[in-house]
Amino acid sequence: MARKRKEDAGRGVPPWIITFSDMMSLLLTFFIMLVALSSLDNRKVKEAISSLHGAFGVMQTSQYSPRDKPIPSRAVAMDASKRKPEGKLVKSQMEGVARALIQEVDQLKAREAVDVEVLEDGLHLRLKNDVLFAPGSADLVPEGLRLLDSLAKQLEPYSNVIEIQGHSDSTRTTSGRFPTNWHLSFARAYAVMQHYVVERGMERSRFKLAALADTQPLADNDTEAGRARNRRVELVLRAAEEDLAMFDNPMFKPLLPMKDIQIEPYPY
């Protein structure tokens, strides 16, 4: 008796279906992760990171980025300006400071109002009065305050003496507040010193004042251009004593005998 043949079973699932299902599962997982990441709770993320730091012994860092750093108030800026000076500049170092000062002036587009020169006694900054004061006044104007603050960035780090000289032209003053050019030139030098000491917090002992009126002109007082050049406040950053002490050294031999060298007294 012949055996009954088993009925043919249906065909199996095509192999590509398995691959397709795997791919769809991966895509679904990927999109779920995208949605989850886009809706993260920042607070929970920070808590998770903090717990990880604690677990691994990592020290806690600052809680804000550099962009979030608060801007210091004026009082804080004043305290920063009262930092201890780094030391005194000798003459050989002043060329670098002069270049830095010129860059500060160029940024303010005030190059025509300031002359910078290194001489034997130190660094000279000549500031035209027209950019600092109104005619006949000793009150600093906003433009002048900005200029003085910009220059202070290069003057504050050092402890050299700063001599502030007030100069005028030969025209007689008509201001009732200042009877002579001597009074006016001193008041202007004092205003600059007062700004640096009170507003910038610089040491008062660093400053010397000189009222020179029209005794040291740079140009001819017969022309308007010459008078404008003579009206100025001059800041002299004196060279360190170590630099000037060389003239007292017995090894220093002048080209002329000392009796032939004419020394004029300083015109205070």
PDB file of C-alpha atoms in Angstrom:
ATOM      1  CA  MET A   1       0.000   0.000   0.000  1.00  0.00           C
ATOM      2  CA  ALA A   2       1.521   3.285  -1.054  1.00  0.00           C
ATOM      3  CA  ARG A   3       2.153   6.034   1.512  1.00  0.00           C
ATOM      4  CA  LYS A   4       0.219   9.250   1.316  1.00  0.00           C
ATOM      5  CA  ARG A   5       2.398  12.116   0.225  1.00  0.00           C
ATOM      6  CA  LYS A   6       2.489  15.050   2.612  1.00  0.00           C
ATOM      7  CA  GLU A   7       0.794  18.138   1.299  1.00  0.00           C
ATOM      8  CA  ASP A   8       3.235  20.726   0.073  1.00  0.00           C
ATOM      9  CA  ALA A   9       3.732  23.495   2.654  1.00  0.00           C
ATOM     10  CA  GLY A  10       3.426  27.128   1.529  1.00  0.00           C
ATOM     11  CA  ARG A  11       6.510  29.010   0.424  1.00  0.00           C
ATOM     12  CA  GLY A  12       8.536  30.743   3.195  1.00  0.00           C
ATOM     13  CA  VAL A  13       8.968  34.531   3.769  1.00  0.00           C
ATOM     14  CA  PRO A  14      11.259  36.114   1.171  1.00  0.00           C
ATOM     15  CA  PRO A  15      14.775  36.782   2.588  1.00  0.00           C
ATOM     16  CA  TRP A  16      14.713  40.478   1.723  1.00  0.00           C
ATOM     17  CA  ILE A  17      11.880  41.059   4.189  1.00  0.00           C
ATOM     18  CA  ILE A  18      14.230  40.352   7.094  1.00  0.00           C
ATOM     19  CA  THR A  19      16.783  42.881   5.841  1.00  0.00           C
ATOM     20  CA  PHE A  20      14.039  45.438   5.226  1.00  0.00           C
ATOM     21  CA  SER A  21      12.653  44.964   8.742  1.00  0.00           C
ATOM     22  CA  ASP A  22      16.083  45.453  10.294  1.00  0.00           C
ATOM     23  CA  MET A  23      16.617  48.644   8.325  1.00  0.00           C
ATOM     24  CA  MET A  24      13.200  50.034   9.323  1.00  0.00           C
ATOM     25  CA  SER A  25      13.904  49.263  12.976  1.00  0.00           C
ATOM     26  CA  LEU A  26      17.198  51.104  12.813  1.00  0.00           C
ATOM     27  CA  LEU A  27      15.614  54.119  11.119  1.00  0.00           C
ATOM     28  CA  LEU A  28      12.840  54.224  13.709  1.00  0.00           C
ATOM     29  CA  THR A  29      15.404  54.092  16.516  1.00  0.00           C
ATOM     30  CA  PHE A  30      17.411  56.879  14.885  1.00  0.00           C
ATOM     31  CA  PHE A  31      14.398  59.212  14.606  1.00  0.00           C
ATOM     32  CA  ILE A  32      13.351  58.495  18.182  1.00  0.00           C
ATOM     33  CA  MET A  33      16.846  59.505  19.341  1.00  0.00           C
ATOM     34  CA  LEU A  34      16.649  62.732  17.328  1.00  0.00           C
ATOM     35  CA  VAL A  35      13.338  63.656  18.935  1.00  0.00           C
ATOM     36  CA  ALA A  36      14.646  62.797  22.388  1.00  0.00           C
ATOM     37  CA  LEU A  37      17.813  64.877  21.955  1.00  0.00           C
ATOM     38  CA  SER A  38      15.905  67.891  20.665  1.00  0.00           C
ATOM     39  CA  SER A  39      13.737  68.033  23.787  1.00  0.00           C
ATOM     40  CA  LEU A  40      16.386  67.508  26.449  1.00  0.00           C
ATOM     41  CA  ASP A  41      15.842  69.246  29.754  1.00  0.00           C
ATOM     42  CA  ASN A  42      18.947  71.377  30.344  1.00  0.00           C
ATOM     43  CA  ARG A  43      18.487  71.146  34.090  1.00  0.00           C
ATOM     44  CA  LYS A  44      18.446  67.354  33.978  1.00  0.00           C
ATOM     45  CA  VAL A  45      21.476  67.302  31.708  1.00  0.00           C
ATOM     46  CA  LYS A  46      23.407  69.507  34.150  1.00  0.00           C
ATOM     47  CA  GLU A  47      22.352  67.253  37.036  1.00  0.00           C
ATOM     48  CA  ALA A  48      23.541  64.205  35.122  1.00  0.00           C
ATOM     49  CA  ILE A  49      26.884  65.826  34.295  1.00  0.00           C
ATOM     50  CA  SER A  50      27.270  66.942  37.898  1.00  0.00           C
ATOM     51  CA  SER A  51      26.647  63.420  39.149  1.00  0.00           C
ATOM     52  CA  LEU A  52      29.243  62.108  36.699  1.00  0.00           C
ATOM     53  CA  HIS A  53      31.733  64.691  37.942  1.00  0.00           C
ATOM     54  CA  GLY A  54      31.118  63.575  41.498  1.00  0.00           C
ATOM     55  CA  ALA A  55      31.439  59.919  40.612  1.00  0.00           C
ATOM     56  CA  PHE A  56      34.751  60.372  38.824  1.00  0.00           C
ATOM     57  CA  GLY A  57      36.183  62.925  41.263  1.00  0.00           C
ATOM     58  CA  VAL A  58      36.206  65.768  38.735  1.00  0.00           C
ATOM     59  CA  MET A  59      36.364  69.218  40.290  1.00  0.00           C
ATOM     60  CA  GLN A  60      33.453  71.504  39.567  1.00  0.00           C
ATOM     61  CA  THR A  61      34.252  74.187  37.018  1.00  0.00           C
ATOM     62  CA  SER A  62      32.766  77.611  36.449  1.00  0.00           C
ATOM     63  CA  GLN A  63      29.025  77.652  35.914  1.00  0.00           C
ATOM     64  CA  TYR A  64      29.118  80.189  33.104  1.00  0.00           C
ATOM     65  CA  SER A  65      30.901  80.500  29.816  1.00  0.00           C
ATOM     66  CA  PRO A  66      33.205  83.437  28.956  1.00  0.00           C
ATOM     67  CA  ARG A  67      30.320  85.040  27.073  1.00  0.00           C
ATOM     68  CA  ASP A  68      28.200  85.001  30.242  1.00  0.00           C
ATOM     69  CA  LYS A  69      30.907  86.621  32.357  1.00  0.00           C
ATOM     70  CA  PRO A  70      29.479  89.761  33.992  1.00  0.00           C
ATOM     71  CA  ILE A  71      30.946  93.117  33.001  1.00  0.00           C
ATOM     72  CA  PRO A  72      32.758  94.685  35.976  1.00  0.00           C
ATOM     73  CA  SER A  73      31.218  97.797  37.435  1.00  0.00           C
ATOM     74  CA  ARG A  74      33.011 101.146  37.519  1.00  0.00           C
ATOM     75  CA  ALA A  75      34.004 100.508  41.140  1.00  0.00           C
ATOM     76  CA  VAL A  76      35.612  97.193  40.206  1.00  0.00           C
ATOM     77  CA  ALA A  77      37.419  98.858  37.290  1.00  0.00           C
ATOM     78  CA  MET A  78      38.721 101.501  39.680  1.00  0.00           C
ATOM     79  CA  ASP A  79      40.101  98.828  42.011  1.00  0.00           C
ATOM     80  CA  ALA A  80      41.826  97.155  39.060  1.00  0.00           C
ATOM     81  CA  SER A  81      43.440 100.443  38.084  1.00  0.00           C
ATOM     82  CA  LYS A  82      45.000 100.715  41.556  1.00  0.00           C
ATOM     83  CA  ARG A  83      47.134  97.652  41.009  1.00  0.00           C
ATOM     84  CA  LYS A  84      50.743  97.848  42.099  1.00  0.00           C
ATOM     85  CA  PRO A  85      52.984  99.225  39.343  1.00  0.00           C
ATOM     86  CA  GLU A  86      55.318  96.730  37.723  1.00  0.00           C
ATOM     87  CA  GLY A  87      58.424  98.895  38.134  1.00  0.00           C
ATOM     88  CA  LYS A  88      60.282 101.763  36.557  1.00  0.00           C
ATOM     89  CA  LEU A  89      61.140 102.082  32.909  1.00  0.00           C
ATOM     90  CA  VAL A  90      64.644 102.969  31.840  1.00  0.00           C
ATOM     91  CA  LYS A  91      65.159 105.031  28.715  1.00  0.00           C
ATOM     92  CA  SER A  92      66.046 102.027  26.565  1.00  0.00           C
ATOM     93  CA  GLN A  93      62.573 100.565  27.239  1.00  0.00           C
ATOM     94  CA  MET A  94      60.636 103.711  26.433  1.00  0.00           C
ATOM     95  CA  GLU A  95      60.691 103.266  22.661  1.00  0.00           C
ATOM     96  CA  GLY A  96      58.373 100.274  23.046  1.00  0.00           C
ATOM     97  CA  VAL A  97      56.000 102.255  25.264  1.00  0.00           C
ATOM     98  CA  ALA A  98      56.076 105.114  22.742  1.00  0.00           C
ATOM     99  CA  ARG A  99      54.966 102.747  19.961  1.00  0.00           C
ATOM    100  CA  ALA A 100      52.148 101.417  22.147  1.00  0.00           C
ATOM    101  CA  LEU A 101      51.012 104.977  22.911  1.00  0.00           C
ATOM    102  CA  ILE A 102      50.960 105.840  19.205  1.00  0.00           C
ATOM    103  CA  GLN A 103      48.752 102.800  18.567  1.00  0.00           C
ATOM    104  CA  GLU A 104      46.333 103.953  21.277  1.00  0.00           C
ATOM    105  CA  VAL A 105      46.196 107.424  19.719  1.00  0.00           C
ATOM    106  CA  ASP A 106      45.677 106.006  16.225  1.00  0.00           C
ATOM    107  CA  GLN A 107      42.709 103.958  17.439  1.00  0.00           C
ATOM    108  CA  LEU A 108      41.072 107.189  18.621  1.00  0.00           C
ATOM    109  CA  LYS A 109      41.960 108.894  15.322  1.00  0.00           C
ATOM    110  CA  ALA A 110      43.668 111.633  17.347  1.00  0.00           C
ATOM    111  CA  ARG A 111      47.137 111.449  15.801  1.00  0.00           C
ATOM    112  CA  GLU A 112      47.153 115.140  14.852  1.00  0.00           C
ATOM    113  CA  ALA A 113      46.447 116.134  18.450  1.00  0.00           C
ATOM    114  CA  VAL A 114      49.297 114.182  20.070  1.00  0.00           C
ATOM    115  CA  ASP A 115      53.075 114.151  19.609  1.00  0.00           C
ATOM    116  CA  VAL A 116      55.119 111.319  21.139  1.00  0.00           C
ATOM    117  CA  GLU A 117      58.885 111.680  21.503  1.00  0.00           C
ATOM    118  CA  VAL A 118      61.607 109.988  23.556  1.00  0.00           C
ATOM    119  CA  LEU A 119      64.236 112.469  24.788  1.00  0.00           C
ATOM    120  CA  GLU A 120      67.164 112.212  27.186  1.00  0.00           C
ATOM    121  CA  ASP A 121      65.020 112.860  30.263  1.00  0.00           C
ATOM    122  CA  GLY A 122      62.205 110.488  29.317  1.00  0.00           C
ATOM    123  CA  LEU A 123      59.108 110.056  27.193  1.00  0.00           C
ATOM    124  CA  HIS A 124      57.270 113.245  26.181  1.00  0.00           C
ATOM    125  CA  LEU A 125      53.568 113.305  25.279  1.00  0.00           C
ATOM    126  CA  ARG A 126      52.411 116.656  23.900  1.00  0.00           C
ATOM    127  CA  LEU A 127      48.628 117.031  23.875  1.00  0.00           C
ATOM    128  CA  LYS A 128      47.049 119.985  22.109  1.00  0.00           C
ATOM    129  CA  ASN A 129      44.814 121.995  24.417  1.00  0.00           C
ATOM    130  CA  ASP A 130      42.124 122.192  21.731  1.00  0.00           C
ATOM    131  CA  VAL A 131      41.356 118.483  22.187  1.00  0.00           C
ATOM    132  CA  LEU A 132      41.377 118.685  26.002  1.00  0.00           C
ATOM    133  CA  PHE A 133      39.713 121.983  26.893  1.00  0.00           C
ATOM    134  CA  ALA A 134      37.369 124.634  25.584  1.00  0.00           C
ATOM    135  CA  PRO A 135      39.009 128.054  24.980  1.00  0.00           C
ATOM    136  CA  GLY A 136      39.811 129.820  28.252  1.00  0.00           C
ATOM    137  CA  SER A 137      38.622 126.840  30.321  1.00  0.00           C
ATOM    138  CA  ALA A 138      40.336 124.270  32.534  1.00  0.00           C
ATOM    139  CA  ASP A 139      37.443 121.783  32.431  1.00  0.00           C
ATOM    140  CA  LEU A 140      38.229 118.618  30.476  1.00  0.00           C
ATOM    141  CA  VAL A 141      35.862 117.948  27.568  1.00  0.00           C
ATOM    142  CA  PRO A 142      34.559 114.389  26.832  1.00  0.00           C
ATOM    143  CA  GLU A 143      36.941 113.952  23.895  1.00  0.00           C
ATOM    144  CA  GLY A 144      39.856 114.908  26.119  1.00  0.00           C
ATOM    145  CA  LEU A 145      38.765 112.474  28.827  1.00  0.00           C
ATOM    146  CA  ARG A 146      38.690 109.634  26.311  1.00  0.00           C
ATOM    147  CA  LEU A 147      42.182 110.534  25.128  1.00  0.00           C
ATOM    148  CA  LEU A 148      43.597 110.685  28.666  1.00  0.00           C
ATOM    149  CA  ASP A 149      42.001 107.341  29.564  1.00  0.00           C
ATOM    150  CA  SER A 150      43.457 105.732  26.453  1.00  0.00           C
ATOM    151  CA  LEU A 151      46.955 107.007  27.272  1.00  0.00           C
ATOM    152  CA  ALA A 152      46.598 105.881  30.890  1.00  0.00           C
ATOM    153  CA  LYS A 153      46.524 102.239  29.784  1.00  0.00           C
ATOM    154  CA  GLN A 154      50.212 102.523  28.897  1.00  0.00           C
ATOM    155  CA  LEU A 155      51.196 104.793  31.810  1.00  0.00           C
ATOM    156  CA  GLU A 156      49.544 102.957  34.711  1.00  0.00           C
ATOM    157  CA  PRO A 157      51.658  99.767  34.740  1.00  0.00           C
ATOM    158  CA  TYR A 158      54.856 101.637  35.635  1.00  0.00           C
ATOM    159  CA  SER A 159      55.969 103.672  38.638  1.00  0.00           C
ATOM    160  CA  ASN A 160      58.007 106.367  36.862  1.00  0.00           C
ATOM    161  CA  VAL A 161      57.355 109.955  37.862  1.00  0.00           C
ATOM    162  CA  ILE A 162      54.985 111.770  35.491  1.00  0.00           C
ATOM    163  CA  GLU A 163      55.502 115.505  35.188  1.00  0.00           C
ATOM    164  CA  ILE A 164      52.457 117.351  33.853  1.00  0.00           C
ATOM    165  CA  GLN A 165      53.340 120.683  32.270  1.00  0.00           C
ATOM    166  CA  GLY A 166      50.790 123.318  31.331  1.00  0.00           C
ATOM    167  CA  HIS A 167      51.765 125.560  28.390  1.00  0.00           C
ATOM    168  CA  SER A 168      50.025 128.493  26.727  1.00  0.00           C
ATOM    169  CA  ASP A 169      50.582 130.860  23.833  1.00  0.00           C
ATOM    170  CA  SER A 170      51.573 134.499  24.299  1.00  0.00           C
ATOM    171  CA  THR A 171      48.037 135.834  23.877  1.00  0.00           C
ATOM    172  CA  ARG A 172      46.770 137.451  27.021  1.00  0.00           C
ATOM    173  CA  THR A 173      43.939 135.526  28.645  1.00  0.00           C
ATOM    174  CA  THR A 174      40.524 137.200  28.733  1.00  0.00           C
ATOM    175  CA  SER A 175      38.987 134.760  31.194  1.00  0.00           C
ATOM    176  CA  GLY A 176      37.906 136.341  34.457  1.00  0.00           C
ATOM    177  CA  ARG A 177      38.486 133.027  36.141  1.00  0.00           C
ATOM    178  CA  PHE A 178      42.200 132.998  35.290  1.00  0.00           C
ATOM    179  CA  PRO A 179      43.898 136.397  35.501  1.00  0.00           C
ATOM    180  CA  THR A 180      47.093 135.282  33.714  1.00  0.00           C
ATOM    181  CA  ASN A 181      48.354 132.484  31.495  1.00  0.00           C
ATOM    182  CA  TRP A 182      50.291 131.202  34.498  1.00  0.00           C
ATOM    183  CA  HIS A 183      47.034 130.575  36.340  1.00  0.00           C
ATOM    184  CA  LEU A 184      45.408 128.991  33.284  1.00  0.00           C
ATOM    185  CA  SER A 185      48.332 126.692  32.456  1.00  0.00           C
ATOM    186  CA  PHE A 186      48.552 125.503  36.061  1.00  0.00           C
ATOM    187  CA  ALA A 187      44.795 124.876  36.285  1.00  0.00           C
ATOM    188  CA  ARG A 188      44.917 122.756  33.133  1.00  0.00           C
ATOM    189  CA  ALA A 189      47.869 120.700  34.356  1.00  0.00           C
ATOM    190  CA  TYR A 190      46.083 120.236  37.675  1.00  0.00           C
ATOM    191  CA  ALA A 191      42.879 119.088  35.913  1.00  0.00           C
ATOM    192  CA  VAL A 192      44.791 116.343  34.087  1.00  0.00           C
ATOM    193  CA  MET A 193      46.492 115.209  37.295  1.00  0.00           C
ATOM    194  CA  GLN A 194      43.176 115.249  39.178  1.00  0.00           C
ATOM    195  CA  HIS A 195      41.559 113.038  36.544  1.00  0.00           C
ATOM    196  CA  TYR A 196      44.346 110.467  36.739  1.00  0.00           C
ATOM    197  CA  VAL A 197      44.383 110.404  40.551  1.00  0.00           C
ATOM    198  CA  VAL A 198      40.638 110.556  41.283  1.00  0.00           C
ATOM    199  CA  GLU A 199      39.087 108.812  38.267  1.00  0.00           C
ATOM    200  CA  ARG A 200      41.884 106.406  37.336  1.00  0.00           C
ATOM    201  CA  GLY A 201      43.168 105.708  40.852  1.00  0.00           C
ATOM    202  CA  MET A 202      46.817 106.381  40.031  1.00  0.00           C
ATOM    203  CA  GLU A 203      49.211 107.150  42.885  1.00  0.00           C
ATOM    204  CA  ARG A 204      49.326 110.861  43.687  1.00  0.00           C
ATOM    205  CA  SER A 205      53.011 110.610  44.612  1.00  0.00           C
ATOM    206  CA  ARG A 206      53.862 109.832  40.960  1.00  0.00           C
ATOM    207  CA  PHE A 207      52.921 113.307  39.729  1.00  0.00           C
ATOM    208  CA  LYS A 208      54.647 116.663  39.523  1.00  0.00           C
ATOM    209  CA  LEU A 209      52.990 119.803  38.166  1.00  0.00           C
ATOM    210  CA  ALA A 210      54.576 122.687  36.281  1.00  0.00           C
ATOM    211  CA  ALA A 211      52.921 125.883  35.044  1.00  0.00           C
ATOM    212  CA  LEU A 212      55.092 127.252  32.227  1.00  0.00           C
ATOM    213  CA  ALA A 213      52.688 129.672  30.515  1.00  0.00           C
ATOM    214  CA  ASP A 214      54.318 130.894  27.264  1.00  0.00           C
ATOM    215  CA  THR A 215      57.946 130.455  28.349  1.00  0.00           C
ATOM    216  CA  GLN A 216      58.659 127.332  26.254  1.00  0.00           C
ATOM    217  CA  PRO A 217      57.014 127.789  22.852  1.00  0.00           C
ATOM    218  CA  LEU A 218      57.325 125.129  20.170  1.00  0.00           C
ATOM    219  CA  ALA A 219      56.447 127.491  17.331  1.00  0.00           C
ATOM    220  CA  ASP A 220      56.156 131.186  16.467  1.00  0.00           C
ATOM    221  CA  ASN A 221      53.376 132.954  18.370  1.00  0.00           C
ATOM    222  CA  ASP A 222      52.876 135.361  15.445  1.00  0.00           C
ATOM    223  CA  THR A 223      50.737 132.848  13.528  1.00  0.00           C
ATOM    224  CA  GLU A 224      47.504 131.101  14.512  1.00  0.00           C
ATOM    225  CA  ALA A 225      49.001 127.700  13.677  1.00  0.00           C
ATOM    226  CA  GLY A 226      52.014 128.445  15.870  1.00  0.00           C
ATOM    227  CA  ARG A 227      49.851 129.608  18.775  1.00  0.00           C
ATOM    228  CA  ALA A 228      47.682 126.481  18.487  1.00  0.00           C
ATOM    229  CA  ARG A 229      50.798 124.326  18.704  1.00  0.00           C
ATOM    230  CA  ASN A 230      52.081 126.196  21.753  1.00  0.00           C
ATOM    231  CA  ARG A 231      48.816 125.725  23.657  1.00  0.00           C
ATOM    232  CA  ARG A 232      49.380 122.263  25.067  1.00  0.00           C
ATOM    233  CA  VAL A 233      49.646 119.984  28.075  1.00  0.00           C
ATOM    234  CA  GLU A 234      52.823 117.942  28.140  1.00  0.00           C
ATOM    235  CA  LEU A 235      53.141 114.641  30.012  1.00  0.00           C
ATOM    236  CA  VAL A 236      56.752 113.695  30.693  1.00  0.00           C
ATOM    237  CA  LEU A 237      57.322 110.121  31.824  1.00  0.00           C
ATOM    238  CA  ARG A 238      60.669 110.561  33.532  1.00  0.00           C
ATOM    239  CA  ALA A 239      63.383 107.974  32.945  1.00  0.00           C
ATOM    240  CA  ALA A 240      64.278 105.781  35.917  1.00  0.00           C
ATOM    241  CA  GLU A 241      66.947 107.031  38.298  1.00  0.00           C
ATOM    242  CA  GLU A 242      69.183 104.143  37.259  1.00  0.00           C
ATOM    243  CA  ASP A 243      69.309 105.655  33.792  1.00  0.00           C
ATOM    244  CA  LEU A 244      70.077 109.183  34.952  1.00  0.00           C
ATOM    245  CA  ALA A 245      72.607 108.041  37.562  1.00  0.00           C
ATOM    246  CA  MET A 246      75.158 107.324  34.846  1.00  0.00           C
ATOM    247  CA  PHE A 247      75.990 111.034  34.749  1.00  0.00           C
ATOM    248  CA  ASP A 248      77.176 110.834  38.380  1.00  0.00           C
ATOM    249  CA  ASN A 249      79.401 107.876  37.627  1.00  0.00           C
ATOM    250  CA  PRO A 250      83.139 108.798  37.652  1.00  0.00           C
ATOM    251  CA  MET A 251      83.583 106.549  34.604  1.00  0.00           C
ATOM    252  CA  PHE A 252      81.388 108.907  32.570  1.00  0.00           C
ATOM    253  CA  LYS A 253      83.612 111.347  30.676  1.00  0.00           C
ATOM    254  CA  PRO A 254      81.848 114.248  28.913  1.00  0.00           C
ATOM    255  CA  LEU A 255      83.131 115.449  25.570  1.00  0.00           C
ATOM    256  CA  LEU A 256      83.473 118.997  26.954  1.00  0.00           C
ATOM    257  CA  PRO A 257      85.000 120.088  30.246  1.00  0.00           C
ATOM    258  CA  MET A 258      82.266 120.597  32.850  1.00  0.00           C
ATOM    259  CA  LYS A 259      83.160 124.293  33.166  1.00  0.00           C
ATOM    260  CA  ASP A 260      82.221 124.796  29.496  1.00  0.00           C
ATOM    261  CA  ILE A 261      78.774 123.197  29.810  1.00  0.00           C
ATOM    262  CA  GLN A 262      76.043 125.780  30.394  1.00  0.00           C
ATOM    263  CA  ILE A 263      73.192 124.461  32.546  1.00  0.00           C
ATOM    264  CA  GLU A 264      70.052 126.595  32.623  1.00  0.00           C
ATOM    265  CA  PRO A 265      67.757 126.464  35.660  1.00  0.00           C
ATOM    266  CA  TYR A 266      64.344 124.867  35.127  1.00  0.00           C
ATOM    267  CA  PRO A 267      61.829 127.728  34.628  1.00  0.00           C
ATOM    268  CA  TYR A 268      59.259 127.061  37.333  1.00  0.00           C
TER     269      TYR A 268
END
